[in-house]
XYZ file of C-alpha atoms in Angstrom:
340
model
C 33.224 31.886 -1.274
C 36.334 29.722 -0.966
C 35.613 28.202 -4.384
C 35.487 31.638 -5.981
C 38.884 32.541 -4.538
C 40.363 29.240 -5.652
C 39.169 29.923 -9.173
C 40.594 33.429 -9.132
C 43.918 31.941 -8.066
C 43.780 29.453 -10.891
C 42.521 26.367 -9.045
C 39.476 24.728 -10.604
C 39.932 21.294 -9.066
C 36.548 21.150 -7.353
C 34.466 21.886 -10.463
C 36.367 19.252 -12.408
C 35.312 16.636 -9.842
C 31.528 17.080 -9.551
C 30.807 19.326 -12.570
C 28.515 21.566 -10.550
C 28.553 24.941 -8.876
C 26.578 26.001 -5.827
C 24.523 29.134 -5.222
C 23.969 30.088 -1.587
C 22.759 33.482 -0.398
C 24.620 33.021 2.877
C 27.981 32.750 1.163
C 28.445 29.026 1.720
C 28.616 28.246 -1.993
C 30.424 29.462 -5.078
C 28.048 32.361 -5.772
C 25.401 34.233 -3.792
C 23.154 34.894 -6.819
C 22.045 32.741 -9.739
C 22.911 34.902 -12.759
C 26.638 35.100 -11.932
C 26.620 31.306 -11.726
C 24.999 31.143 -15.168
C 27.589 33.531 -16.577
C 30.354 31.401 -15.096
C 28.868 28.200 -16.559
C 28.825 29.883 -19.962
C 32.622 29.963 -19.813
C 32.927 26.435 -18.464
C 31.191 23.767 -20.592
C 32.251 21.110 -18.065
C 29.727 22.533 -15.586
C 26.509 20.502 -15.817
C 24.595 21.580 -12.708
C 23.843 24.772 -10.835
C 22.619 23.782 -7.380
C 20.604 26.471 -5.606
C 20.225 26.540 -1.832
C 17.131 27.854 -0.099
C 16.251 31.516 -0.369
C 14.215 34.102 -2.246
C 16.273 35.218 -5.235
C 15.029 38.550 -6.548
C 16.611 38.482 -9.967
C 15.897 38.027 -13.650
C 17.743 35.198 -15.379
C 19.184 35.162 -18.905
C 20.269 31.779 -20.283
C 22.334 32.291 -23.411
C 21.997 30.260 -26.613
C 25.526 28.918 -26.072
C 24.468 27.161 -22.875
C 23.368 23.532 -23.122
C 23.234 20.329 -21.080
C 22.758 22.234 -17.847
C 20.526 21.495 -14.851
C 19.174 24.145 -12.496
C 18.385 22.273 -9.290
C 16.878 23.842 -6.206
C 17.054 22.258 -2.790
C 13.221 22.211 -2.769
C 10.516 24.118 -4.617
C 9.177 25.160 -1.200
C 12.571 26.593 -0.259
C 13.861 28.148 -3.490
C 11.947 31.042 -5.046
C 13.052 33.129 -8.016
C 10.930 36.261 -8.061
C 10.856 39.310 -10.293
C 8.387 42.056 -11.213
C 8.065 42.441 -14.994
C 5.316 43.379 -17.428
C 5.905 42.318 -21.003
C 4.180 45.468 -22.263
C 6.491 47.692 -20.255
C 9.566 45.732 -21.329
C 8.680 46.029 -25.010
C 8.384 49.810 -24.758
C 12.168 50.011 -24.642
C 13.349 46.677 -26.083
C 12.979 45.106 -29.551
C 11.966 41.614 -28.411
C 10.894 39.508 -25.432
C 14.380 38.505 -24.276
C 14.170 39.977 -20.809
C 10.378 40.110 -20.529
C 10.286 37.040 -18.264
C 11.674 36.023 -14.914
C 13.565 33.204 -16.656
C 14.556 34.009 -20.260
C 15.924 31.039 -22.181
C 17.790 30.666 -25.462
C 19.840 27.619 -24.450
C 18.930 24.001 -25.148
C 18.925 20.658 -23.327
C 18.112 22.227 -19.979
C 16.456 20.928 -16.820
C 14.748 22.968 -14.130
C 14.139 21.050 -10.905
C 12.648 21.974 -7.527
C 12.092 25.684 -8.173
C 9.311 28.206 -7.599
C 9.283 31.039 -10.148
C 7.058 34.083 -9.634
C 6.300 37.126 -11.777
C 4.351 39.365 -9.410
C 3.835 42.469 -11.563
C 0.047 42.365 -11.239
C 0.289 42.362 -7.458
C 2.294 45.581 -7.461
C -0.397 47.764 -9.068
C -3.993 48.359 -7.999
C -5.410 48.372 -11.521
C -4.666 49.040 -15.167
C -2.135 51.792 -15.737
C -0.877 53.988 -18.579
C 2.795 54.517 -19.330
C 4.845 56.632 -21.705
C 5.884 54.296 -24.512
C 7.676 55.529 -27.660
C 7.055 52.166 -29.315
C 3.323 52.804 -29.086
C 3.586 55.533 -31.724
C 1.392 54.952 -34.745
C 2.188 56.351 -38.229
C -1.376 57.591 -38.391
C -1.016 59.593 -35.190
C -0.378 63.308 -35.154
C 3.343 63.955 -35.320
C 4.798 64.687 -31.912
C 1.556 64.221 -30.016
C 2.476 62.640 -26.702
C -0.995 61.214 -26.211
C -0.157 58.784 -28.999
C 2.992 57.700 -27.161
C 1.048 56.389 -24.198
C 0.273 52.725 -23.723
C -2.268 51.052 -21.497
C -0.816 48.247 -19.400
C -3.419 45.913 -17.949
C -2.988 44.570 -14.442
C -3.324 41.042 -15.841
C -1.459 41.524 -19.148
C 1.343 39.224 -20.333
C 3.554 38.359 -17.383
C 5.967 35.561 -18.212
C 7.437 33.484 -15.420
C 9.269 31.453 -18.085
C 9.814 32.396 -21.717
C 11.979 30.496 -24.177
C 12.901 31.295 -27.752
C 13.586 29.485 -31.052
C 16.511 27.148 -30.569
C 15.655 26.512 -26.919
C 14.456 22.928 -27.174
C 14.516 19.706 -25.133
C 13.572 21.502 -21.941
C 12.476 19.663 -18.791
C 10.683 21.031 -15.742
C 10.126 18.778 -12.736
C 8.769 19.556 -9.274
C 8.456 23.258 -10.071
C 5.843 25.966 -9.510
C 5.349 28.793 -11.996
C 3.127 31.656 -10.874
C 2.210 34.951 -12.496
C -0.424 37.633 -12.107
C -1.042 37.789 -15.845
C -1.181 35.762 -19.026
C 1.298 33.382 -20.666
C 2.880 32.222 -17.411
C 4.947 29.449 -19.022
C 5.704 30.221 -22.668
C 8.099 27.796 -24.400
C 7.968 29.181 -27.921
C 9.840 27.324 -30.618
C 7.082 26.284 -32.981
C 9.529 24.664 -35.433
C 11.604 22.500 -33.096
C 10.156 22.874 -29.613
C 10.255 19.753 -27.403
C 9.116 20.217 -23.799
C 8.442 17.926 -20.853
C 6.807 18.983 -17.580
C 6.254 16.657 -14.610
C 4.826 17.196 -11.118
C 4.597 20.950 -11.596
C 2.086 23.697 -10.866
C 1.292 26.503 -13.310
C -0.879 29.375 -12.106
C -1.830 32.431 -14.121
C -4.351 34.178 -16.311
C -5.136 33.586 -19.990
C -3.004 30.950 -21.768
C -1.050 30.191 -18.589
C 0.405 27.023 -20.198
C 1.031 27.843 -23.855
C 3.678 25.694 -25.575
C 4.477 25.794 -29.268
C 5.586 22.555 -30.877
C 5.603 19.278 -28.927
C 4.831 19.187 -25.198
C 3.980 16.597 -22.558
C 2.753 17.507 -19.069
C 2.271 14.713 -16.528
C 0.857 14.884 -13.000
C 0.654 18.671 -13.111
C -1.812 21.178 -11.669
C -2.961 24.143 -13.746
C -4.815 27.017 -12.077
C -6.647 29.789 -13.933
C -6.975 33.084 -12.094
C -9.802 34.463 -14.212
C -12.474 33.315 -16.652
C -10.195 33.179 -19.684
C -8.741 30.061 -21.297
C -6.183 28.300 -19.129
C -4.205 26.346 -21.768
C -3.238 27.062 -25.377
C -1.185 25.417 -28.113
C 0.421 26.383 -31.415
C 1.302 23.492 -33.707
C 1.127 25.272 -37.023
C 4.640 24.290 -38.165
C 4.158 20.518 -37.970
C 0.942 18.560 -38.448
C 2.087 15.985 -35.883
C 3.042 18.409 -33.117
C 0.864 18.195 -30.043
C 0.408 19.305 -26.459
C -0.474 16.346 -24.258
C -1.656 16.496 -20.659
C -1.839 13.251 -18.700
C -3.082 12.770 -15.142
C -3.296 16.525 -14.730
C -5.690 18.610 -12.675
C -7.285 21.856 -13.846
C -8.618 24.317 -11.292
C -9.395 28.006 -11.212
C -11.651 30.885 -10.380
C -15.374 30.424 -10.940
C -16.176 29.833 -14.625
C -12.597 29.579 -15.831
C -12.397 28.276 -19.409
C -10.246 25.233 -20.124
C -8.509 26.250 -23.339
C -8.325 27.862 -26.745
C -6.093 28.135 -29.817
C -5.484 30.579 -32.661
C -3.737 28.355 -35.199
C -3.524 24.665 -36.007
C -3.012 22.695 -32.832
C -3.506 19.303 -31.215
C -4.548 19.125 -27.576
C -4.852 15.784 -25.768
C -6.222 15.242 -22.262
C -5.757 11.776 -20.768
C -7.173 10.814 -17.369
C -7.380 14.440 -16.283
C -9.568 15.982 -13.584
C -11.440 19.257 -13.991
C -12.400 21.258 -10.915
C -15.984 22.125 -10.102
C -15.449 25.777 -11.044
C -14.647 25.049 -14.714
C -17.100 26.717 -17.106
C -19.318 24.827 -19.513
C -17.245 26.133 -22.402
C -15.553 23.737 -24.834
C -12.051 24.497 -26.054
C -12.491 26.993 -28.854
C -10.726 28.672 -31.748
C -9.959 32.359 -31.288
C -9.288 34.800 -34.116
C -9.936 34.523 -37.836
C -6.997 32.406 -38.971
C -7.525 29.495 -41.351
C -6.990 25.948 -40.082
C -5.293 23.375 -42.299
C -6.133 20.350 -40.156
C -9.396 21.186 -38.437
C -10.432 21.157 -34.792
C -8.226 18.576 -33.067
C -9.084 18.371 -29.372
C -9.083 14.927 -27.762
C -10.168 13.529 -24.398
C -9.894 10.107 -22.797
C -11.164 9.098 -19.361
C -11.387 12.622 -18.015
C -13.750 13.594 -15.207
C -15.132 16.736 -13.652
C -16.102 17.453 -10.089
C -19.639 18.722 -9.522
C -21.858 19.403 -12.521
C -20.994 17.299 -15.573
C -20.616 18.496 -19.180
C -20.619 16.385 -22.328
C -17.835 18.024 -24.347
C -14.968 16.188 -22.644
C -16.414 12.752 -23.398
C -14.034 10.157 -24.849
C -13.283 10.873 -28.509
C -10.045 8.980 -29.150
C -9.142 5.295 -29.250
C -5.758 6.021 -27.691
C -5.591 4.904 -24.057
C -3.648 6.531 -21.275
C -1.311 3.530 -21.120
C -0.256 4.239 -24.678
C 0.714 7.816 -23.875
C 4.447 7.527 -23.417
C 7.357 9.828 -24.070
C 7.738 8.126 -27.446
C 4.057 8.660 -28.270
C 4.480 12.409 -27.904
C 7.976 12.994 -29.254
C 8.589 10.028 -31.550
C 12.219 9.788 -32.584
C 12.792 13.514 -32.052
C 13.710 13.114 -28.372
C 14.287 10.367 -25.832
C 14.810 10.794 -22.115
C 18.438 9.761 -22.461
C 19.079 12.789 -24.675
C 18.799 15.178 -21.738
């Protein structure tokens, strides 16, 4: 708290030295919650790190498009949890877009998220599917004024973002993080035109399309867990023929007969030296929907293995070796590690 008082009095000496602010629920830092620290950093471009001490932070975060070159660093992913209860369907009943539908909502760029656990627990708060009053559910073909047409079914496992980013939010890094939701689209970095995303040593757990980047993405040494039988990973690369989602040295686990992946539009999915759990279904990655593909079915495997019963659809089908899969292989000249 002393730092806050110094700032109020006009002293900002400490921030100018280490370029970081500290969040501590016990009052031993600059702020006791994360969002006020974000709002402060928005006014101070010399702040490059928000350090978060241990605790369970029950809050929703909004990271503005004017924020860049900022690191969110927890003391440990086992000690720092950001938790919120939010259904996308419920949010969209009273809001025009998804900004606010996630636990962490991102419009900023050049951001790092380190040592954090992020949980959207909406599905755990209801016993089953529910119906809500939703003016946005009104259909022009419905009877005027009929309230039954203003009701919307919200599934227990519907879209529940732990992380959702928007166009313009690019060059995002996650390291040593856990993202957990009780529904689909757990981690949704969605800038199909310019998206560049890197995930390392993280865990993603959720329902359908739990890991669903648009654009270019690399995940290394990560664990993905599917909580139902639907597809665990997804990719949208429709804006750029060369965009790809690459997973290297990753492990895929889930409930019995979980499906590995799917896509709706043009995509490229690469799996290098990955391990599939025994419970994975004998179901190749598939195209969903009726959209037309410009570049065909582009799903590639190299040196992947499955525990228990073996399937043939993840056999090697690329000449690229795991050693060749570098940051440059995925992102080319669009992004280097020194940029962030």
